[in-house]
Amino acid sequence: MEPKAVGFPHALKALPETVKEQWDKPEFKAYRDAFPVEFSGSQDAFQDHVVDLVSRDVKVSYLKNLQGYLWEEGYRSGQIKAPLFPDVAPMLARWHGRGMKLMIYSSGSVAAQKLLFKYTNAEPSDLTMLISDWFDTVNAGLKTESASYEKIAGNYPDVLPSQFLFLSDNVAEVDAAIAAGMQSKVIFRPGNAELSSDVRERLSVLETFDDLEANLNEKKLEALGKRDRSETEDNEQGETLRREEEVAAEDSHKDKKIKPLDDGKAEERRPSTNRTESDFPAAPSAGTGTTISDLLNEVEQANGN
């Protein structure tokens, strides 16, 4: 998005008439009174200060809020539209369709951000439904301070800071996001100031969202490769463990089996088939005074007969 090409000129163009017609109106007075007192009491001083801030690209919240107010009527009337690079709208829609959370963090106010994304030159024009959250210097802090990115991440305690990817054309902002533990890349677009060789060496620089998509796909494939390797290693370890358990179980089963006796002991325990009369108990002898009839009588008595 290129707000400097359309939004800023429109705001400066609309400023004199707006100041003249709305200086004391409550809706404008709220923006006027947010300026330092030395500029909020005089129309000329007020306008001179706005022009000075814009020319120096100073990002202060009271200026950004005023710009959003000046842009709103231009957007609503169709005089201006937020110009997008051709790859932006299709890629945002694609990422949103994948369930990715898209958030905007800008030095422009949240109100101005929503205007930009509602009135774009894309088709359809309104892209606000693709955006999950909005952050500015009021609800997050200055974009060049790492604490601001920590605050944004703190709004999502279920997401690690390293799972955020912050994109910016401002190197200082990228450094601040990285310091907060986020992933961050420089987006270099036509019209941006040239980047030094040092920046290109130490930071990841992308020129289009298509480049980013290719980079994300490469990382996804790399992650899948690591997972596949990890799963293969786990499977191999599991197979080795399974074999070891099988061997251990087999050894344990063998230990529990009855070992065969040696020949000598087996011979001792084997019953003999050549027994003699002397091996059996001797039959009762008539010389003892007990007869077979006597024995039968004893048996019958024992059985209760």
mmCIF file of C-alpha atoms in Angstrom:
data_model
loop_
_atom_site.group_PDB
_atom_site.id
_atom_site.type_symbol
_atom_site.label_atom_id
_atom_site.label_comp_id
_atom_site.label_asym_id
_atom_site.label_seq_id
_atom_site.Cartn_x
_atom_site.Cartn_y
_atom_site.Cartn_z
ATOM 1 C CA MET A 1 0.000 0.000 0.000
ATOM 2 C CA GLU A 2 1.222 3.471 -0.851
ATOM 3 C CA PRO A 3 -0.574 6.028 1.364
ATOM 4 C CA LYS A 4 2.108 8.644 0.727
ATOM 5 C CA ALA A 5 1.237 8.719 -2.977
ATOM 6 C CA VAL A 6 -2.457 9.532 -2.500
ATOM 7 C CA GLY A 7 -3.530 9.887 1.126
ATOM 8 C CA PHE A 8 -0.937 12.405 2.291
ATOM 9 C CA PRO A 9 -1.382 14.796 -0.674
ATOM 10 C CA HIS A 10 -5.143 14.633 -0.291
ATOM 11 C CA ALA A 11 -4.901 15.445 3.412
ATOM 12 C CA LEU A 12 -2.727 18.479 2.721
ATOM 13 C CA LYS A 13 -5.031 19.604 -0.063
ATOM 14 C CA ALA A 14 -8.131 19.260 2.119
ATOM 15 C CA LEU A 15 -6.532 20.837 5.187
ATOM 16 C CA PRO A 16 -7.021 24.599 4.484
ATOM 17 C CA GLU A 17 -10.729 24.311 3.677
ATOM 18 C CA THR A 18 -11.343 21.929 6.581
ATOM 19 C CA VAL A 19 -9.576 24.228 9.052
ATOM 20 C CA LYS A 20 -11.507 27.247 7.762
ATOM 21 C CA GLU A 21 -14.937 25.618 7.854
ATOM 22 C CA GLN A 22 -14.636 23.328 10.875
ATOM 23 C CA TRP A 23 -12.192 25.044 13.216
ATOM 24 C CA ASP A 24 -14.701 25.434 16.043
ATOM 25 C CA LYS A 25 -16.915 22.439 15.275
ATOM 26 C CA PRO A 26 -16.857 19.778 17.998
ATOM 27 C CA GLU A 27 -15.939 16.939 15.596
ATOM 28 C CA PHE A 28 -12.833 18.819 14.402
ATOM 29 C CA LYS A 29 -11.986 20.481 17.705
ATOM 30 C CA ALA A 30 -11.195 17.072 19.239
ATOM 31 C CA TYR A 31 -8.382 16.617 16.704
ATOM 32 C CA ARG A 32 -7.226 20.237 16.952
ATOM 33 C CA ASP A 33 -6.957 20.141 20.747
ATOM 34 C CA ALA A 34 -4.746 17.030 20.592
ATOM 35 C CA PHE A 35 -1.983 19.179 19.063
ATOM 36 C CA PRO A 36 0.512 21.006 21.325
ATOM 37 C CA VAL A 37 -1.005 24.192 22.705
ATOM 38 C CA GLU A 38 1.408 26.413 20.785
ATOM 39 C CA PHE A 39 -0.162 25.169 17.546
ATOM 40 C CA SER A 40 -3.790 24.549 18.510
ATOM 41 C CA GLY A 41 -4.726 28.191 19.163
ATOM 42 C CA SER A 42 -4.046 29.595 15.711
ATOM 43 C CA GLN A 43 -5.233 28.368 12.320
ATOM 44 C CA ASP A 44 -2.048 29.481 10.581
ATOM 45 C CA ALA A 45 0.243 27.957 13.214
ATOM 46 C CA PHE A 46 -1.800 24.762 13.122
ATOM 47 C CA GLN A 47 -1.534 24.386 9.342
ATOM 48 C CA ASP A 48 2.164 25.264 9.267
ATOM 49 C CA HIS A 49 2.875 22.635 11.897
ATOM 50 C CA VAL A 50 0.952 19.959 9.958
ATOM 51 C CA VAL A 51 2.860 20.737 6.759
ATOM 52 C CA ASP A 52 6.176 20.651 8.654
ATOM 53 C CA LEU A 53 5.429 17.252 10.237
ATOM 54 C CA VAL A 54 4.354 15.718 6.925
ATOM 55 C CA SER A 55 7.412 17.073 5.075
ATOM 56 C CA ARG A 56 9.702 15.508 7.678
ATOM 57 C CA ASP A 57 7.635 12.282 7.787
ATOM 58 C CA VAL A 58 7.250 12.622 11.548
ATOM 59 C CA LYS A 59 5.018 9.888 12.929
ATOM 60 C CA VAL A 60 3.104 11.242 15.898
ATOM 61 C CA SER A 61 -0.335 10.041 16.899
ATOM 62 C CA TYR A 62 -2.087 13.438 16.837
ATOM 63 C CA LEU A 63 -1.032 14.009 13.221
ATOM 64 C CA LYS A 64 -2.036 10.484 12.164
ATOM 65 C CA ASN A 65 -5.449 10.892 13.763
ATOM 66 C CA LEU A 66 -5.977 14.188 11.926
ATOM 67 C CA GLN A 67 -4.937 12.630 8.637
ATOM 68 C CA GLY A 68 -7.446 9.852 9.152
ATOM 69 C CA TYR A 69 -10.156 12.442 9.722
ATOM 70 C CA LEU A 70 -9.192 14.330 6.551
ATOM 71 C CA TRP A 71 -9.000 11.134 4.516
ATOM 72 C CA GLU A 72 -12.381 9.839 5.591
ATOM 73 C CA GLU A 73 -14.444 12.308 3.572
ATOM 74 C CA GLY A 74 -12.211 11.806 0.555
ATOM 75 C CA TYR A 75 -12.634 8.052 0.750
ATOM 76 C CA ARG A 76 -16.374 8.215 1.300
ATOM 77 C CA SER A 77 -16.846 10.561 -1.631
ATOM 78 C CA GLY A 78 -14.722 8.380 -3.890
ATOM 79 C CA GLN A 79 -12.164 11.150 -4.465
ATOM 80 C CA ILE A 80 -9.388 8.898 -3.220
ATOM 81 C CA LYS A 81 -8.761 5.159 -2.996
ATOM 82 C CA ALA A 82 -5.948 3.371 -1.225
ATOM 83 C CA PRO A 83 -3.637 2.126 -3.997
ATOM 84 C CA LEU A 84 -2.359 -1.422 -3.524
ATOM 85 C CA PHE A 85 0.459 -3.185 -5.257
ATOM 86 C CA PRO A 86 -1.076 -5.821 -7.567
ATOM 87 C CA ASP A 87 0.053 -8.800 -5.469
ATOM 88 C CA VAL A 88 -1.375 -7.561 -2.155
ATOM 89 C CA ALA A 89 -5.133 -8.205 -2.318
ATOM 90 C CA PRO A 90 -4.921 -11.709 -3.885
ATOM 91 C CA MET A 91 -2.288 -12.837 -1.385
ATOM 92 C CA LEU A 92 -4.148 -11.460 1.628
ATOM 93 C CA ALA A 93 -7.259 -13.329 0.492
ATOM 94 C CA ARG A 94 -5.232 -16.519 -0.018
ATOM 95 C CA TRP A 95 -3.618 -16.335 3.426
ATOM 96 C CA HIS A 96 -6.946 -15.532 5.069
ATOM 97 C CA GLY A 97 -8.471 -18.533 3.337
ATOM 98 C CA ARG A 98 -5.785 -20.731 4.877
ATOM 99 C CA GLY A 99 -6.821 -19.607 8.342
ATOM 100 C CA MET A 100 -3.841 -17.305 8.903
ATOM 101 C CA LYS A 101 -4.414 -14.330 11.212
ATOM 102 C CA LEU A 102 -3.610 -11.086 9.391
ATOM 103 C CA MET A 103 -2.957 -8.039 11.556
ATOM 104 C CA ILE A 104 -2.068 -4.449 10.771
ATOM 105 C CA TYR A 105 0.387 -2.451 12.869
ATOM 106 C CA SER A 106 0.862 1.050 11.537
ATOM 107 C CA SER A 107 1.917 4.460 12.725
ATOM 108 C CA GLY A 108 -1.400 5.597 11.247
ATOM 109 C CA SER A 109 -4.353 5.422 13.602
ATOM 110 C CA VAL A 110 -6.577 2.354 13.669
ATOM 111 C CA ALA A 111 -9.372 4.508 12.225
ATOM 112 C CA ALA A 112 -7.142 5.535 9.328
ATOM 113 C CA GLN A 113 -6.027 1.952 8.779
ATOM 114 C CA LYS A 114 -9.616 0.777 8.468
ATOM 115 C CA LEU A 115 -10.338 3.523 5.950
ATOM 116 C CA LEU A 116 -7.353 2.493 3.868
ATOM 117 C CA PHE A 117 -8.410 -1.140 3.774
ATOM 118 C CA LYS A 118 -12.080 -0.342 3.226
ATOM 119 C CA TYR A 119 -11.569 1.919 0.227
ATOM 120 C CA THR A 120 -8.878 0.291 -1.901
ATOM 121 C CA ASN A 121 -8.395 0.099 -5.654
ATOM 122 C CA ALA A 122 -8.840 -3.692 -5.476
ATOM 123 C CA GLU A 123 -11.950 -5.608 -6.483
ATOM 124 C CA PRO A 124 -13.762 -5.933 -4.166
ATOM 125 C CA SER A 125 -12.620 -2.678 -2.623
ATOM 126 C CA ASP A 126 -13.299 -3.489 1.043
ATOM 127 C CA LEU A 127 -10.592 -5.775 2.505
ATOM 128 C CA THR A 128 -11.312 -5.111 6.175
ATOM 129 C CA MET A 129 -12.951 -8.521 6.611
ATOM 130 C CA LEU A 130 -9.549 -10.128 5.950
ATOM 131 C CA ILE A 131 -7.909 -8.397 8.911
ATOM 132 C CA SER A 132 -8.054 -9.990 12.369
ATOM 133 C CA ASP A 133 -6.654 -7.140 14.460
ATOM 134 C CA TRP A 134 -5.421 -3.555 14.258
ATOM 135 C CA PHE A 135 -2.594 -1.854 16.165
ATOM 136 C CA ASP A 136 -1.226 1.690 16.158
ATOM 137 C CA THR A 137 1.011 3.881 18.282
ATOM 138 C CA VAL A 138 -1.834 4.453 20.750
ATOM 139 C CA ASN A 139 -2.758 0.866 21.617
ATOM 140 C CA ALA A 140 0.689 -0.660 21.037
ATOM 141 C CA GLY A 141 3.382 2.031 21.168
ATOM 142 C CA LEU A 142 6.084 3.339 18.862
ATOM 143 C CA LYS A 143 6.998 0.988 16.037
ATOM 144 C CA THR A 144 10.726 1.341 16.628
ATOM 145 C CA GLU A 145 10.539 0.021 20.207
ATOM 146 C CA SER A 146 10.685 -3.716 20.927
ATOM 147 C CA ALA A 147 8.272 -3.278 23.865
ATOM 148 C CA SER A 148 5.522 -2.427 21.377
ATOM 149 C CA TYR A 149 5.871 -5.802 19.664
ATOM 150 C CA GLU A 150 5.991 -7.564 23.012
ATOM 151 C CA LYS A 151 2.715 -5.829 23.871
ATOM 152 C CA ILE A 152 1.120 -6.996 20.625
ATOM 153 C CA ALA A 153 2.272 -10.577 21.214
ATOM 154 C CA GLY A 154 0.896 -10.340 24.754
ATOM 155 C CA ASN A 155 -2.597 -10.008 23.288
ATOM 156 C CA TYR A 156 -2.216 -13.583 22.029
ATOM 157 C CA PRO A 157 -0.854 -15.667 24.930
ATOM 158 C CA ASP A 158 -1.542 -18.896 23.041
ATOM 159 C CA VAL A 159 0.849 -17.853 20.255
ATOM 160 C CA LEU A 160 4.614 -17.752 20.708
ATOM 161 C CA PRO A 161 6.361 -14.497 19.692
ATOM 162 C CA SER A 162 8.453 -16.540 17.253
ATOM 163 C CA GLN A 163 5.237 -17.497 15.429
ATOM 164 C CA PHE A 164 4.575 -13.879 14.471
ATOM 165 C CA LEU A 165 5.909 -12.579 11.162
ATOM 166 C CA PHE A 166 6.191 -8.783 10.930
ATOM 167 C CA LEU A 167 6.739 -7.106 7.561
ATOM 168 C CA SER A 168 7.896 -3.518 7.102
ATOM 169 C CA ASP A 169 9.833 -1.267 4.767
ATOM 170 C CA ASN A 170 11.426 0.353 7.840
ATOM 171 C CA VAL A 171 14.642 -1.360 8.978
ATOM 172 C CA ALA A 172 14.412 0.069 12.509
ATOM 173 C CA GLU A 173 10.942 -1.467 12.902
ATOM 174 C CA VAL A 174 12.170 -4.836 11.649
ATOM 175 C CA ASP A 175 15.035 -4.738 14.150
ATOM 176 C CA ALA A 176 12.616 -3.899 16.972
ATOM 177 C CA ALA A 177 10.325 -6.809 16.081
ATOM 178 C CA ILE A 178 13.277 -9.220 15.961
ATOM 179 C CA ALA A 179 14.464 -7.949 19.354
ATOM 180 C CA ALA A 180 11.012 -8.850 20.723
ATOM 181 C CA GLY A 181 11.423 -12.426 19.502
ATOM 182 C CA MET A 182 9.324 -12.169 16.349
ATOM 183 C CA GLN A 183 10.254 -13.175 12.846
ATOM 184 C CA SER A 184 10.568 -10.090 10.673
ATOM 185 C CA LYS A 185 11.473 -9.255 7.079
ATOM 186 C CA VAL A 186 12.075 -6.091 5.104
ATOM 187 C CA ILE A 187 9.674 -5.470 2.226
ATOM 188 C CA PHE A 188 11.447 -3.423 -0.441
ATOM 189 C CA ARG A 189 8.961 -1.808 -2.826
ATOM 190 C CA PRO A 190 9.332 0.663 -5.709
ATOM 191 C CA GLY A 191 9.722 4.140 -4.288
ATOM 192 C CA ASN A 192 11.443 3.004 -1.084
ATOM 193 C CA ALA A 193 14.876 4.349 -0.180
ATOM 194 C CA GLU A 194 17.648 2.022 -1.301
ATOM 195 C CA LEU A 195 18.865 -0.432 1.319
ATOM 196 C CA SER A 196 22.503 -0.630 2.303
ATOM 197 C CA SER A 197 24.518 -3.775 1.611
ATOM 198 C CA ASP A 198 24.799 -4.281 5.378
ATOM 199 C CA VAL A 199 21.003 -4.431 5.724
ATOM 200 C CA ARG A 200 20.689 -6.893 2.849
ATOM 201 C CA GLU A 201 23.350 -9.098 4.412
ATOM 202 C CA ARG A 202 21.927 -9.286 7.924
ATOM 203 C CA LEU A 203 18.169 -9.124 7.210
ATOM 204 C CA SER A 204 15.843 -11.021 4.906
ATOM 205 C CA VAL A 205 14.666 -8.676 2.135
ATOM 206 C CA LEU A 206 11.648 -9.441 -0.053
ATOM 207 C CA GLU A 207 10.298 -7.396 -2.940
ATOM 208 C CA THR A 208 6.839 -8.911 -3.387
ATOM 209 C CA PHE A 209 4.328 -11.004 -1.496
ATOM 210 C CA ASP A 210 4.955 -13.688 -4.091
ATOM 211 C CA ASP A 211 8.563 -13.812 -2.874
ATOM 212 C CA LEU A 212 7.246 -14.178 0.661
ATOM 213 C CA GLU A 213 4.889 -16.966 -0.384
ATOM 214 C CA ALA A 214 7.798 -18.826 -2.015
ATOM 215 C CA ASN A 215 9.862 -18.326 1.133
ATOM 216 C CA LEU A 216 7.051 -19.646 3.344
ATOM 217 C CA ASN A 217 6.580 -22.685 1.088
ATOM 218 C CA GLU A 218 10.300 -23.397 1.233
ATOM 219 C CA LYS A 219 10.230 -23.303 5.020
ATOM 220 C CA LYS A 220 7.145 -25.507 5.054
ATOM 221 C CA LEU A 221 8.878 -28.106 2.877
ATOM 222 C CA GLU A 222 11.956 -27.907 5.073
ATOM 223 C CA ALA A 223 9.810 -28.453 8.172
ATOM 224 C CA LEU A 224 8.063 -31.392 6.520
ATOM 225 C CA GLY A 225 11.455 -32.874 5.636
ATOM 226 C CA LYS A 226 12.566 -32.589 9.247
ATOM 227 C CA ARG A 227 9.333 -34.205 10.397
ATOM 228 C CA ASP A 228 9.724 -37.053 7.897
ATOM 229 C CA ARG A 229 13.287 -37.649 9.026
ATOM 230 C CA SER A 230 12.195 -37.546 12.637
ATOM 231 C CA GLU A 231 9.351 -39.989 11.987
ATOM 232 C CA THR A 232 11.740 -42.338 10.138
ATOM 233 C CA GLU A 233 14.168 -42.247 13.033
ATOM 234 C CA ASP A 234 11.326 -42.888 15.489
ATOM 235 C CA ASN A 235 10.123 -45.838 13.403
ATOM 236 C CA GLU A 236 13.622 -47.298 13.240
ATOM 237 C CA GLN A 237 14.080 -46.897 16.972
ATOM 238 C CA GLY A 238 10.676 -48.464 17.572
ATOM 239 C CA GLU A 239 11.529 -51.449 15.353
ATOM 240 C CA THR A 240 14.849 -51.948 17.145
ATOM 241 C CA LEU A 241 13.115 -51.798 20.525
ATOM 242 C CA ARG A 242 10.467 -54.266 19.339
ATOM 243 C CA ARG A 243 13.125 -56.750 18.196
ATOM 244 C CA GLU A 244 14.992 -56.415 21.492
ATOM 245 C CA GLU A 245 11.773 -57.096 23.401
ATOM 246 C CA GLU A 246 11.039 -60.153 21.273
ATOM 247 C CA VAL A 247 14.529 -61.558 21.875
ATOM 248 C CA ALA A 248 14.256 -60.911 25.611
ATOM 249 C CA ALA A 249 10.848 -62.610 25.736
ATOM 250 C CA GLU A 250 12.185 -65.631 23.833
ATOM 251 C CA ASP A 251 15.164 -65.972 26.167
ATOM 252 C CA SER A 252 12.869 -65.746 29.181
ATOM 253 C CA HIS A 253 10.636 -68.471 27.754
ATOM 254 C CA LYS A 254 13.599 -70.739 27.198
ATOM 255 C CA ASP A 255 14.749 -70.315 30.774
ATOM 256 C CA LYS A 256 11.363 -71.504 32.033
ATOM 257 C CA LYS A 257 11.402 -74.762 30.010
ATOM 258 C CA ILE A 258 12.261 -78.063 31.899
ATOM 259 C CA LYS A 259 15.699 -79.132 30.894
ATOM 260 C CA PRO A 260 16.125 -82.871 29.947
ATOM 261 C CA LEU A 261 17.755 -85.106 32.549
ATOM 262 C CA ASP A 262 21.124 -86.623 31.800
ATOM 263 C CA ASP A 263 21.207 -90.311 30.871
ATOM 264 C CA GLY A 264 22.087 -91.494 34.354
ATOM 265 C CA LYS A 265 19.228 -89.682 36.094
ATOM 266 C CA ALA A 266 16.793 -90.583 33.357
ATOM 267 C CA GLU A 267 17.688 -94.242 33.839
ATOM 268 C CA GLU A 268 17.128 -93.935 37.582
ATOM 269 C CA ARG A 269 13.649 -92.413 37.124
ATOM 270 C CA ARG A 270 12.507 -94.688 34.305
ATOM 271 C CA PRO A 271 10.244 -97.521 35.720
ATOM 272 C CA SER A 272 11.617 -100.993 35.220
ATOM 273 C CA THR A 273 9.660 -103.505 33.126
ATOM 274 C CA ASN A 274 11.559 -106.535 34.563
ATOM 275 C CA ARG A 275 10.357 -106.616 38.149
ATOM 276 C CA THR A 276 10.562 -109.902 40.176
ATOM 277 C CA GLU A 277 8.318 -111.285 42.878
ATOM 278 C CA SER A 278 10.635 -109.884 45.498
ATOM 279 C CA ASP A 279 9.770 -106.370 44.266
ATOM 280 C CA PHE A 280 6.087 -106.800 45.289
ATOM 281 C CA PRO A 281 4.790 -106.891 48.907
ATOM 282 C CA ALA A 282 4.497 -110.396 50.260
ATOM 283 C CA ALA A 283 0.982 -111.922 50.380
ATOM 284 C CA PRO A 284 -0.413 -112.725 53.817
ATOM 285 C CA SER A 285 0.767 -116.044 55.047
ATOM 286 C CA ALA A 286 -1.546 -118.617 56.595
ATOM 287 C CA GLY A 287 1.079 -119.071 59.283
ATOM 288 C CA THR A 288 0.262 -115.645 60.720
ATOM 289 C CA GLY A 289 -3.263 -116.647 61.854
ATOM 290 C CA THR A 290 -5.034 -114.352 59.327
ATOM 291 C CA THR A 291 -6.994 -115.877 56.451
ATOM 292 C CA ILE A 292 -8.505 -114.445 53.280
ATOM 293 C CA SER A 293 -11.944 -114.758 54.842
ATOM 294 C CA ASP A 294 -10.737 -112.655 57.753
ATOM 295 C CA LEU A 295 -9.490 -109.929 55.390
ATOM 296 C CA LEU A 296 -12.769 -109.854 53.498
ATOM 297 C CA ASN A 297 -14.659 -109.523 56.759
ATOM 298 C CA GLU A 298 -12.490 -106.532 57.779
ATOM 299 C CA VAL A 299 -13.118 -104.827 54.448
ATOM 300 C CA GLU A 300 -16.875 -105.324 54.738
ATOM 301 C CA GLN A 301 -16.848 -103.944 58.262
ATOM 302 C CA ALA A 302 -14.882 -100.919 57.150
ATOM 303 C CA ASN A 303 -17.489 -100.244 54.483
ATOM 304 C CA GLY A 304 -20.236 -100.363 57.046
ATOM 305 C CA ASN A 305 -21.593 -103.815 56.102
#
